[in-house]
Coordinates of C-alpha atoms and ligand atoms in Angstrom, one line a residue:
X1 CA 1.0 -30.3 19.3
X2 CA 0.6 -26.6 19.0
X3 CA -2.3 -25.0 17.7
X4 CA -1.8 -24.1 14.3
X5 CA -1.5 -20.3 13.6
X6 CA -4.5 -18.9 11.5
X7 CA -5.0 -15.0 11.1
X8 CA -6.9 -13.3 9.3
X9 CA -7.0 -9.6 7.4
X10 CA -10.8 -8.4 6.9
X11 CA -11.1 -5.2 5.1
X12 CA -14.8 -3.9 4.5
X13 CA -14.9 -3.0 0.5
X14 CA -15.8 0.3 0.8
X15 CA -13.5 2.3 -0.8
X16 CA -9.2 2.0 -1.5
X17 CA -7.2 -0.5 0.6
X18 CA -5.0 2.4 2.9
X19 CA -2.1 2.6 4.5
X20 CA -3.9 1.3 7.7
X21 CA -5.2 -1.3 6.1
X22 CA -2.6 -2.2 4.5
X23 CA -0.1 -2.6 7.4
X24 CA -2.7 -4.2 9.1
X25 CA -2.7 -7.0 6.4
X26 CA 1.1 -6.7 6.3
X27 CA 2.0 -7.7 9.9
X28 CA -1.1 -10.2 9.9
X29 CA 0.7 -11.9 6.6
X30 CA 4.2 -11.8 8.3
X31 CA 2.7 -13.4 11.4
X32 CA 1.1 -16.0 9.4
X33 CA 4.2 -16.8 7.2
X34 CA 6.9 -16.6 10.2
X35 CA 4.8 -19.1 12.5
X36 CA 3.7 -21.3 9.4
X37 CA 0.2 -20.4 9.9
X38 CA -2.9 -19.6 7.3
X39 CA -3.1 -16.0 6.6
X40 CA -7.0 -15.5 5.1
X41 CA -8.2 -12.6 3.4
X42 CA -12.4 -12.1 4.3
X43 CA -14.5 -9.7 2.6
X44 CA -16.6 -7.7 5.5
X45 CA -19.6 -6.7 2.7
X46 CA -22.7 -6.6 4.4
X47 CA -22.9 -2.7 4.4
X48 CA -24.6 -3.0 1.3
X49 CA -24.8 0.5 0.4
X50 CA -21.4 0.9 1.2
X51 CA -19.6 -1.8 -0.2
X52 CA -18.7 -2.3 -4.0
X53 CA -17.2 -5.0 -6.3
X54 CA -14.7 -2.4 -7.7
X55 CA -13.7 -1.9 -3.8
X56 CA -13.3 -5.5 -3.5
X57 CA -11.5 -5.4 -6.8
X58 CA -8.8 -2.9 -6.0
X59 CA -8.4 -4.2 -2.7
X60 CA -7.8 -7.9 -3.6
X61 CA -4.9 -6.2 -6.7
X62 CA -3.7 -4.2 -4.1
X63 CA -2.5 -7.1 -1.7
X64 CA -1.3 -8.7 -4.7
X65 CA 0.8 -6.3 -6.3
X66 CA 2.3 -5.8 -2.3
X67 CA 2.7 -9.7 -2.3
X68 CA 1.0 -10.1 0.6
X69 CA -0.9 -13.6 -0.9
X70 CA -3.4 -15.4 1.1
X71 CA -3.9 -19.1 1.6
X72 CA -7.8 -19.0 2.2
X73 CA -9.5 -16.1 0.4
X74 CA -12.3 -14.7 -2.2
X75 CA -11.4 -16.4 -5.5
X76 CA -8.8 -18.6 -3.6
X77 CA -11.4 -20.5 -1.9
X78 CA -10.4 -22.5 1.7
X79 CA -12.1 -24.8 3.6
X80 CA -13.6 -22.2 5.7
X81 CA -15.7 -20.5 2.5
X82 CA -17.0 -18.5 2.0
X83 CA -14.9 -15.6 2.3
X84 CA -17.3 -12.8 1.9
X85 CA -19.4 -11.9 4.3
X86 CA -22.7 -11.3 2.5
X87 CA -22.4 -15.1 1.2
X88 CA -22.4 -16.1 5.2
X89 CA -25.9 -14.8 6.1
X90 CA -27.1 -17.7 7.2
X91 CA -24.8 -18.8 9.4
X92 CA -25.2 -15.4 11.2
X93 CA -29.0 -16.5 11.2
X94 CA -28.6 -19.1 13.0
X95 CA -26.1 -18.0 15.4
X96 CA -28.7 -15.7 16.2
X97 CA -31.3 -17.8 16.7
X98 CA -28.9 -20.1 18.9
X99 CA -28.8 -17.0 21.5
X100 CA -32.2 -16.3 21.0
X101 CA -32.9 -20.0 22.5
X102 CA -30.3 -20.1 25.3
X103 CA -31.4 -16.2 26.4
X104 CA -28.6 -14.9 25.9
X105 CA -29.9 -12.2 23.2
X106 CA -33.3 -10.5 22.7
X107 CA -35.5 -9.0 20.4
X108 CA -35.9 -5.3 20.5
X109 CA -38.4 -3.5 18.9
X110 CA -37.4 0.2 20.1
X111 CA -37.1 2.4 16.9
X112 CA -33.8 3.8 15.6
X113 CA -35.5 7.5 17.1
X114 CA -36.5 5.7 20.5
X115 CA -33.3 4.6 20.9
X116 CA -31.8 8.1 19.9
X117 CA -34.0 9.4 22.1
X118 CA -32.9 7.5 25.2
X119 CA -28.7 7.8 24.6
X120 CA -29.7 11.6 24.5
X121 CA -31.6 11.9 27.4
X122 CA -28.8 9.6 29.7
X123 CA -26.1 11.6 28.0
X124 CA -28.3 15.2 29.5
X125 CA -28.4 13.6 32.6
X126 CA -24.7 12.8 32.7
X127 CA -24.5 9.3 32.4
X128 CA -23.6 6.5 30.2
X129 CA -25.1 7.1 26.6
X130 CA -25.9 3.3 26.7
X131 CA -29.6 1.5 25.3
X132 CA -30.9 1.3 28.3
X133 CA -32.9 -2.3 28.2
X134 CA -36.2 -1.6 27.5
X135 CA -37.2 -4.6 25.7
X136 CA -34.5 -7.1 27.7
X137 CA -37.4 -7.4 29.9
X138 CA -40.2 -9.0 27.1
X139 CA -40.7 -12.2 27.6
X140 CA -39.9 -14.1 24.6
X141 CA -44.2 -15.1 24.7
X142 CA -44.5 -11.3 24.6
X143 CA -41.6 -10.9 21.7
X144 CA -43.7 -13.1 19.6
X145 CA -46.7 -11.6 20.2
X146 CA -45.7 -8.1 18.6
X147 CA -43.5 -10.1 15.7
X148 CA -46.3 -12.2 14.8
X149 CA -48.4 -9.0 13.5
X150 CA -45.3 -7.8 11.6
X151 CA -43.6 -5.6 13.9
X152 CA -39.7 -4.4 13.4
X153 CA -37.2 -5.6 15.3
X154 CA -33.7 -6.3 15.8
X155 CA -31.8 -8.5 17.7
X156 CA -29.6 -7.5 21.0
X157 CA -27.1 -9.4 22.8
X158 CA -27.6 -9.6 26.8
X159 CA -24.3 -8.3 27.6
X160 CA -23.5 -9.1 31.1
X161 CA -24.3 -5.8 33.6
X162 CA -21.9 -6.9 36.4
X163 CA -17.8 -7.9 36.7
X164 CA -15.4 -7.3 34.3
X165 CA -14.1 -8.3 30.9
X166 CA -10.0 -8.5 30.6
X167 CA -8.5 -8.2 27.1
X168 CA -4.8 -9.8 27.7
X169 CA -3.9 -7.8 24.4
X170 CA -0.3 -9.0 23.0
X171 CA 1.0 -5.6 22.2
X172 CA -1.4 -3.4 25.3
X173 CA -0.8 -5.9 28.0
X174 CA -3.8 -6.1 30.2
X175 CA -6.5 -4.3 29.8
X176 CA -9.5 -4.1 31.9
X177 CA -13.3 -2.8 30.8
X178 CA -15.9 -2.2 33.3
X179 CA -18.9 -4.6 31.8
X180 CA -21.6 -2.0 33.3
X181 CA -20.0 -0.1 30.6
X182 CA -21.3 -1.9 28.2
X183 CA -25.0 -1.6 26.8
X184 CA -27.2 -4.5 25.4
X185 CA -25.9 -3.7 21.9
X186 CA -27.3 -5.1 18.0
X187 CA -26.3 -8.0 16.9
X188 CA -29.0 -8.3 13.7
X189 CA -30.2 -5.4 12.5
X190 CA -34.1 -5.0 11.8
X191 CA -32.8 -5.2 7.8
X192 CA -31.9 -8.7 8.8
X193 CA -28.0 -7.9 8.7
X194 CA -25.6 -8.6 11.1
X195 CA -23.7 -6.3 13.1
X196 CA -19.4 -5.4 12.6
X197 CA -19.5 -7.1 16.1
X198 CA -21.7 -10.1 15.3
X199 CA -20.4 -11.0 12.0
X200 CA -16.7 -10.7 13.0
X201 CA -16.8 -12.9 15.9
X202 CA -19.4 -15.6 14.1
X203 CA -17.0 -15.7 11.4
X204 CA -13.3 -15.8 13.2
X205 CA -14.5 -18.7 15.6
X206 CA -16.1 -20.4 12.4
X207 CA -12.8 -19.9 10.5
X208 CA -10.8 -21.1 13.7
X209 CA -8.9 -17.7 14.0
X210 CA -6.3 -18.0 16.5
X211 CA -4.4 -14.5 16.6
X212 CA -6.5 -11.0 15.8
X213 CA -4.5 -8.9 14.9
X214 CA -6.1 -4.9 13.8
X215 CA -5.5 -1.2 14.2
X216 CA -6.7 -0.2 17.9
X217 CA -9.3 1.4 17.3
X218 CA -11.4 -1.7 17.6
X219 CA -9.9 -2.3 21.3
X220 CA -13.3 -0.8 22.8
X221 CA -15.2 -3.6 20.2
X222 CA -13.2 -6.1 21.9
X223 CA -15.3 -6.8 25.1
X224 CA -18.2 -7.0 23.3
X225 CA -16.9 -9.5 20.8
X226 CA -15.2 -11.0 23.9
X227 CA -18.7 -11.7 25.6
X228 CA -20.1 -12.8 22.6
X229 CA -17.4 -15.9 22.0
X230 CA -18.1 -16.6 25.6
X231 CA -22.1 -17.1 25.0
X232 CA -21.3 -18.8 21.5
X233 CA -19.0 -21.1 24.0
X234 CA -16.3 -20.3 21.7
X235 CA -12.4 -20.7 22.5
X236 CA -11.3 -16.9 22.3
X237 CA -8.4 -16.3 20.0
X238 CA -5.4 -13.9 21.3
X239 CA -5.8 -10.2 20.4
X240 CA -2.9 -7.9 18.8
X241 CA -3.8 -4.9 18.9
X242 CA -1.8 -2.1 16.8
X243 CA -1.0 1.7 17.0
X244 CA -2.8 3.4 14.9
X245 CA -0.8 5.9 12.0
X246 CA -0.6 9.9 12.5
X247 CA 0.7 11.9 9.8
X248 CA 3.5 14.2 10.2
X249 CA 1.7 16.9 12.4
X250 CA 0.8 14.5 14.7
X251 CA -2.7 14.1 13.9
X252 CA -4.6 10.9 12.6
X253 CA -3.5 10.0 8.6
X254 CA -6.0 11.0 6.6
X255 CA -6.5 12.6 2.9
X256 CA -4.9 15.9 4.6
X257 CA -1.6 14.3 4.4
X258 CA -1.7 13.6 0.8
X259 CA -2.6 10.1 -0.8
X260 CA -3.2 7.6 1.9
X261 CA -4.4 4.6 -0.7
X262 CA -1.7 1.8 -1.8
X263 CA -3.2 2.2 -5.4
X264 CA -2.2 5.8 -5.2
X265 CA 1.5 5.1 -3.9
X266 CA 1.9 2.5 -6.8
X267 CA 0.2 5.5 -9.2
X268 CA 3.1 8.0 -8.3
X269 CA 5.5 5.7 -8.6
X270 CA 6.4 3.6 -5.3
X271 CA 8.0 0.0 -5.8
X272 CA 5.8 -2.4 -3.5
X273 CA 9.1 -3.7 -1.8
X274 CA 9.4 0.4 -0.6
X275 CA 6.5 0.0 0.3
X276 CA 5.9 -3.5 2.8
X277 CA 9.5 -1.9 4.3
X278 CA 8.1 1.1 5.0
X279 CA 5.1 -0.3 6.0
X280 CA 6.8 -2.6 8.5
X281 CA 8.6 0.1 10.4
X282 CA 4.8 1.7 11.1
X283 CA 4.7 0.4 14.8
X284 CA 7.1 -2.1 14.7
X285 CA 11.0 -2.3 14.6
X286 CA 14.1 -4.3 15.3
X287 CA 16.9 -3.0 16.7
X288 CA 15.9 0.7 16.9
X289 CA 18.8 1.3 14.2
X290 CA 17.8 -1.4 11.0
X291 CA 15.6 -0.2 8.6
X292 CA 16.1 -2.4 5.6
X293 CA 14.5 -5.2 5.3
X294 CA 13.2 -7.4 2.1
X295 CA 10.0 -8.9 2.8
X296 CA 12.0 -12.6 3.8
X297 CA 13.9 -10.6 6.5
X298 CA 10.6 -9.3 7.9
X299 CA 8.9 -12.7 8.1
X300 CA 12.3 -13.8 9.9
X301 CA 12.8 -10.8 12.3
X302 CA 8.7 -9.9 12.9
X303 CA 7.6 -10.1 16.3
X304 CA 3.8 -9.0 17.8
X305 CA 6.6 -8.5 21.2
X306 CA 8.3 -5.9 18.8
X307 CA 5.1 -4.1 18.2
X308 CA 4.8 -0.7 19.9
X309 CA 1.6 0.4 22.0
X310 CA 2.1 4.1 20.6
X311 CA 1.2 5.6 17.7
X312 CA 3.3 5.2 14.4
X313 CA 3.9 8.6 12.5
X314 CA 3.9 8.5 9.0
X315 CA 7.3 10.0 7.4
X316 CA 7.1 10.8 3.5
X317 CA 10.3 11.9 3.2
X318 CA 11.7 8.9 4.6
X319 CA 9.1 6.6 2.3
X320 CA 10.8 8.3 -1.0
X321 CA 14.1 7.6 0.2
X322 CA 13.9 4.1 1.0
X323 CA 11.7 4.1 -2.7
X324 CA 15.1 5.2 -4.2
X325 CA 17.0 2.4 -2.4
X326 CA 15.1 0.0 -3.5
X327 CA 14.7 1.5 -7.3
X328 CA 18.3 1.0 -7.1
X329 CA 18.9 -2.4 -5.1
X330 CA 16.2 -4.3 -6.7
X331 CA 17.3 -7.4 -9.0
X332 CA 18.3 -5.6 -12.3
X333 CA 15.5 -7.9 -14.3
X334 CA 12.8 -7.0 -11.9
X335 CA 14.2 -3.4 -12.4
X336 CA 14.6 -3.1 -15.9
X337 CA 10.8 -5.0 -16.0
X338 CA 9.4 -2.2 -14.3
X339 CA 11.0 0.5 -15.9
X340 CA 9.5 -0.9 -19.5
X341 CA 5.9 -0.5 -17.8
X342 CA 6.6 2.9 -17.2
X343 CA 8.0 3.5 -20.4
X344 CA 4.9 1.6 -22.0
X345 CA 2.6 4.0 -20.0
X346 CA 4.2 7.2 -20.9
X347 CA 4.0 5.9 -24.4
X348 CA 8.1 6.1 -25.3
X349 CA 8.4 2.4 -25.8
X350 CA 4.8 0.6 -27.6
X351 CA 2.9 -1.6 -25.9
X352 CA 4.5 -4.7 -27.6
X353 CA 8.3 -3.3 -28.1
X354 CA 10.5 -4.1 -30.6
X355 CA 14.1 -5.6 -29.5
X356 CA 15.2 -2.0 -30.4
X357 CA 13.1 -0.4 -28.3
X358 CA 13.8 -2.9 -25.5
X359 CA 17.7 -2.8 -26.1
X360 CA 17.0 1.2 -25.6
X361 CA 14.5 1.0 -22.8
X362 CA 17.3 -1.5 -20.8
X363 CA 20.0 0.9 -21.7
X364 CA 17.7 4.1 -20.8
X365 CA 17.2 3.0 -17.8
X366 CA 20.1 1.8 -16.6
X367 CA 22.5 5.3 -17.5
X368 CA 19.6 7.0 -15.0
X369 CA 19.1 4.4 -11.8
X370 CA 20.9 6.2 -9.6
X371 CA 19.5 9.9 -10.3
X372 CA 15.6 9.5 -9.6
X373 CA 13.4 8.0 -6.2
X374 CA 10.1 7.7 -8.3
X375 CA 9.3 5.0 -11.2
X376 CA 7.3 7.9 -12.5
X377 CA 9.8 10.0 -13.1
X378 CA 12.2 7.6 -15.3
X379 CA 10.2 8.4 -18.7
X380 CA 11.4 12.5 -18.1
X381 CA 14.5 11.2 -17.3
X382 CA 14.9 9.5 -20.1
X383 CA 12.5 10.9 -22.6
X384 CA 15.4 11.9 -25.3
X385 CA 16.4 8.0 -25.8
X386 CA 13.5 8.0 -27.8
X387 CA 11.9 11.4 -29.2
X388 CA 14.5 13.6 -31.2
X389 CA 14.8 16.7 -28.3
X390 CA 12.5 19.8 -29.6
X391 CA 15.7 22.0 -30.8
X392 CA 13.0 24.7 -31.5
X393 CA 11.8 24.8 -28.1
X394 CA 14.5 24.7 -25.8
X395 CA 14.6 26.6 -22.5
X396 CA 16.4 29.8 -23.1
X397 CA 20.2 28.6 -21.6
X398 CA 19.9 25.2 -24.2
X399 CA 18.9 27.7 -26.9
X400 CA 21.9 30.6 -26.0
X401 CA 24.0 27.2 -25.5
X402 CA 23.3 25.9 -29.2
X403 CA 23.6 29.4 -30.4
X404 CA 27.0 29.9 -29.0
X405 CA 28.2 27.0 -31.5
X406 CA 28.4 29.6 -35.0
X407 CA 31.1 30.9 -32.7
X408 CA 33.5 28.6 -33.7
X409 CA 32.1 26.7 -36.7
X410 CA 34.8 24.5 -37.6
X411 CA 35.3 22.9 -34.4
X412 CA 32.0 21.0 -34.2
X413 CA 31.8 20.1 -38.4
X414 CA 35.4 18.5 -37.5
X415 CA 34.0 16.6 -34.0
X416 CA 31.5 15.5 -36.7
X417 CA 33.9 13.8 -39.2
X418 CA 35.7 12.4 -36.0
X419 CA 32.7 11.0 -34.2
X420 CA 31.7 9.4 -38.0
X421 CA 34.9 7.5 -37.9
X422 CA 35.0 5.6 -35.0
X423 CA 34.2 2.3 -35.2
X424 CA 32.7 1.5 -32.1
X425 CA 30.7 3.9 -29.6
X426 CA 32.2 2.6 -26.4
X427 CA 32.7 4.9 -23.5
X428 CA 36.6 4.2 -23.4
X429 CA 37.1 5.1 -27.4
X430 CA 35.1 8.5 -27.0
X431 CA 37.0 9.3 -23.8
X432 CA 39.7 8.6 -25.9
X433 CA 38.6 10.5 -28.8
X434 CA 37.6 13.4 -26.8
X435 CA 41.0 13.6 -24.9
X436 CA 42.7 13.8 -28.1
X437 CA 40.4 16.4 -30.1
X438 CA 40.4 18.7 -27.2
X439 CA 44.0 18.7 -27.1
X440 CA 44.3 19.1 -31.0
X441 CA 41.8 21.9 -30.9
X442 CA 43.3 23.7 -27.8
X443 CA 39.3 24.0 -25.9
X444 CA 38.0 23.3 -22.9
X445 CA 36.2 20.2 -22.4
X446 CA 33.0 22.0 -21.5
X447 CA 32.9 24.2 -24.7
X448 CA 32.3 20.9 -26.8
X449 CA 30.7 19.0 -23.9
X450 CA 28.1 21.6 -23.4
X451 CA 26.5 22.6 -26.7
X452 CA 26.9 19.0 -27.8
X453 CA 25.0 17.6 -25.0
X454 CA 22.1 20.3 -25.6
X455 CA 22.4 18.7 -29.2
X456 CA 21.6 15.0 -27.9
X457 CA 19.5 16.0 -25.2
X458 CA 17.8 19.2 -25.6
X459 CA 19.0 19.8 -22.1
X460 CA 21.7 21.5 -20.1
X461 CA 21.9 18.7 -17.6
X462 CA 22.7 14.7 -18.3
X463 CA 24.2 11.7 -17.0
X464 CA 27.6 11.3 -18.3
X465 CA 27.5 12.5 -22.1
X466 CA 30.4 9.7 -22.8
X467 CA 27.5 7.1 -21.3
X468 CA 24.9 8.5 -23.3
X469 CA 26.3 8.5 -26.3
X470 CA 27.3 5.0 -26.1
X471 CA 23.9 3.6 -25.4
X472 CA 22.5 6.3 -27.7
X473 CA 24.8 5.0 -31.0
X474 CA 26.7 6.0 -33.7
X475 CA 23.8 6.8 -35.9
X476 CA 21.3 8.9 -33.5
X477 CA 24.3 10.9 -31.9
X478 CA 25.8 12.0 -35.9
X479 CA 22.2 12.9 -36.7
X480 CA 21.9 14.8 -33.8
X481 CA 24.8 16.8 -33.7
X482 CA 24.3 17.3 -37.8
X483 CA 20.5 18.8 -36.5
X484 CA 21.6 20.9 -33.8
X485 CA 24.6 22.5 -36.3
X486 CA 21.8 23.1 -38.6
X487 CA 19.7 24.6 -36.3
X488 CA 22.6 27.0 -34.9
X489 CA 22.7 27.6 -38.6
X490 CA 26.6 26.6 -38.9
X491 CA 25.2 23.6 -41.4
Ligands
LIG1 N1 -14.0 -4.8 8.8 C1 -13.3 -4.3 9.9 C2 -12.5 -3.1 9.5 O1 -12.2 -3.0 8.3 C3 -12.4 -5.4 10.5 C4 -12.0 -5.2 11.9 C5 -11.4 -6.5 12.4 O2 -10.3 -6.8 12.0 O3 -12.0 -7.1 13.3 O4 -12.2 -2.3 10.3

């Protein structure tokens, strides 16, 4: 039987969960879901000064709201708990120790200056800026002979000096490091911590990871953690290793580019199923010409094969167009869900609606779908559903608009009486209404469209007015049209 898949996503809680990180976790919960794997979330927290519980916080609500769930996770739990680093010291203890025995790691008691010191001086001489094994050579009789008095130390990992180590990466291919490369590095650090290195391999063959999968930039930590499973006699997983993101100038995504946190794109307005497609396409694609795909197509169609060894570049423009396909393709419940949170935050609808201000949020939102890319924009869009428009402070073409209404008085106090009479505001009776008043009055369509939609609106530009004033009613669009007469002083 087949190994089953487990893979893991493990973000260190410093700061926002980022774009990197988050297609990271994207393609590792695709993985996961398309082979019928475990897809674990682990917390790597033992930078203490660096790492926060609001980090942690925002980053767990941040996979959530993308929907990328885990099955084995902080505050999920697993069989492989616990899921935070910091809550796994021991076991990092004793892996230690376990080297310490079998020789395979050292104590080192070289300050953080000594060390400096040395990488300097090899890197003036022109070689490799590697530690350069002073204290491999103690005996461990000598080790405990400076520990015992209270000496500092940390721990180092006896990293083989001779062959090489072959990462067969499934998106690189093969790729070969030199071990005389590689330098006797930390594993425990004289605070008693573990290492990035240390901790991440102690903890994926603990949790029986079979697939890492992360940004390549960790493909020069791979030897060493590739060593290390060897000395821990440790099966070693398969590695996955993907392009990293460059923003569109080419150069490494970073806060230059504009927001680069997944709190931030759900801030301005981004629907999370924009987002996991977009998020996809970083690196990976299907066909070369696809680029739709709900999250149940990606879990079908992903493949680590797929993956490209270059680097993604990050395309905003194309992020807020595929944001205004899916404003407009998503189910019309999840839409008109959404759209009431926005309309709760911009405070046009209260935080517990009435049915009238539901029936109007629904209505709002559904006149405007196809006209915006951003859920942040839908309360401007639709802002006049619910305040009366300012008639007093309208831009100057509204205002010469209004004005232009004492021109023909009449015209607009006899729309009035019309509009009062019909029974029901549907879009076919006022295109009906409309079609017969204009040709009554002998005017133009636009010289009672125009002022009259500056009357509902307080703006020169709408959806259809027929539309508006249909979801708008009877009552709102009489009193409006009686307020704008007023204020063009022909009431
Ligand atoms: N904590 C590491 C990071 O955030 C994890 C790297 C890995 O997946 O091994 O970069």
């Amino acid at each position: 039987m087949k190994t089953p898949v487990r893979v893991r996503f493990a973000p260190s809680p410093t700061g926002h969960l980022h774009i990197g990180g988050a297609r990271t976790a994207l393609f590792n919960y695709l993985f996961a879901r398309q082979q019928n794997g475990v897809f674990i979330l682990r917390l790597e927290d033992t930078d203490q000064a660096r790492s926060s519980e609001d980090s942690v916080q925002m980053i767990l609500a941040d996979m959530q709201w993308l929907g990328l769930t885990w099955d084995e996770g902080p505050e999920t739990g697993g069989d492989f708990g616990p899921y935070r680093q910091s809550e796994r010291l021991q076991m990092y203890e004793s892996k230690a120790l376990q080297l310490l025995e079998q020789g395979k790691a050292y104590f080192c008691f070289c300050s953080p200056e000594e060390v400096e010191a040395k990488r300097q001086a090899a890197l003036a001489q022109g070689g490799q800026p590697k530690y350069d094994g002073t204290c491999r050579a103690l005996s461990p009789e000598q080790a405990r002979q400076r520990i015992a008095p209270g000496a500092s130390y940390a721990i180092r990992f006896k990293t083989p000096q001779t062959g090489e180590t072959i990462i067969n990466d499934c998106i690189r291919g093969r790729v070969v490091f030199d071990n005389s490369t590689l330098d006797d590095f930390v594993i425990v650090r004289s605070n008693g911590l573990p290492t990035y290195n240390f901790a991440a391999v102690v903890d994926d063959a603990a949790m029986e990871i079979t697939h890492i999968i992360r940004g390549d930039d960790h493909l020069s930590n791979t030897p060493r953690q590739i060593c290390l499973y060897q000395a821990l006699g440790a099966p070693l997983p398969e590695f996955a290793h993907v392009p990293m993101i460059l923003g569109p100038d080419k150069t490494r995504l970073s806060k230059r580019h504009g927001a680069t946190s997944v709190g931030a794109y759900a801030e301005q307005g981004y629907l999370p199923e924009a987002l996991v497609n977009y998020l996809a396409l970083l690196g990976w694609s299907f066909d070369d010409k696809t680029t739709l795909f709900s999250m149940d197509e990606l879990i079908e169609k992903f493949s680590l094969e797929k993956v490209s060894k270059n680097p993604a570049v990050f395309d905003p423009q194309k992020l807020l167009w595929m944001n205004g396909h899916y404003i407009r393709n998503i189910e019309t419940d999840l839409y008109n869900e959404r759209s009431r949170c926005e309309l709760k935050k911009a405070g046009l609808v209260g935080n517990n609606p009435t049915q009238e201000e539901q029936v109007m949020a629904t209505a709002a939102a559904g006149v405007v779908r196809e006209k915006f890319k951003l859920m942040s924009e839908l309360p401007q869009q639709v802002e006049y559903f619910f305040r009366e428009p300012k008639l007093e402070a309208l831009d100057e073409k509204s205002k010469n608009m209004l004005a232009g209404m004492k021109e023909n008085p009449g015209l607009f106090k006899s729309l009035h009486e019309k509009l009062s009479m019909v029974e029901s505001f549907s879009v076919s009776n006022l295109e009906a209404l409309f079609k017969d008043f204009i040709e009554e009055k002998q005017v133009k369509f636009g010289a009672l469209a125009h002022p009259l939609r500056v009357c509902l609106t307080g703006r020169m530009q709408s959806p259809g007015l027929f539309e508006i004033m249909e979801k708008m009613g009877k009552e709102k669009v009489l009193r409006r049209l009686a307020s704008g007469m007023k204020a063009a002083g022909i009431l």
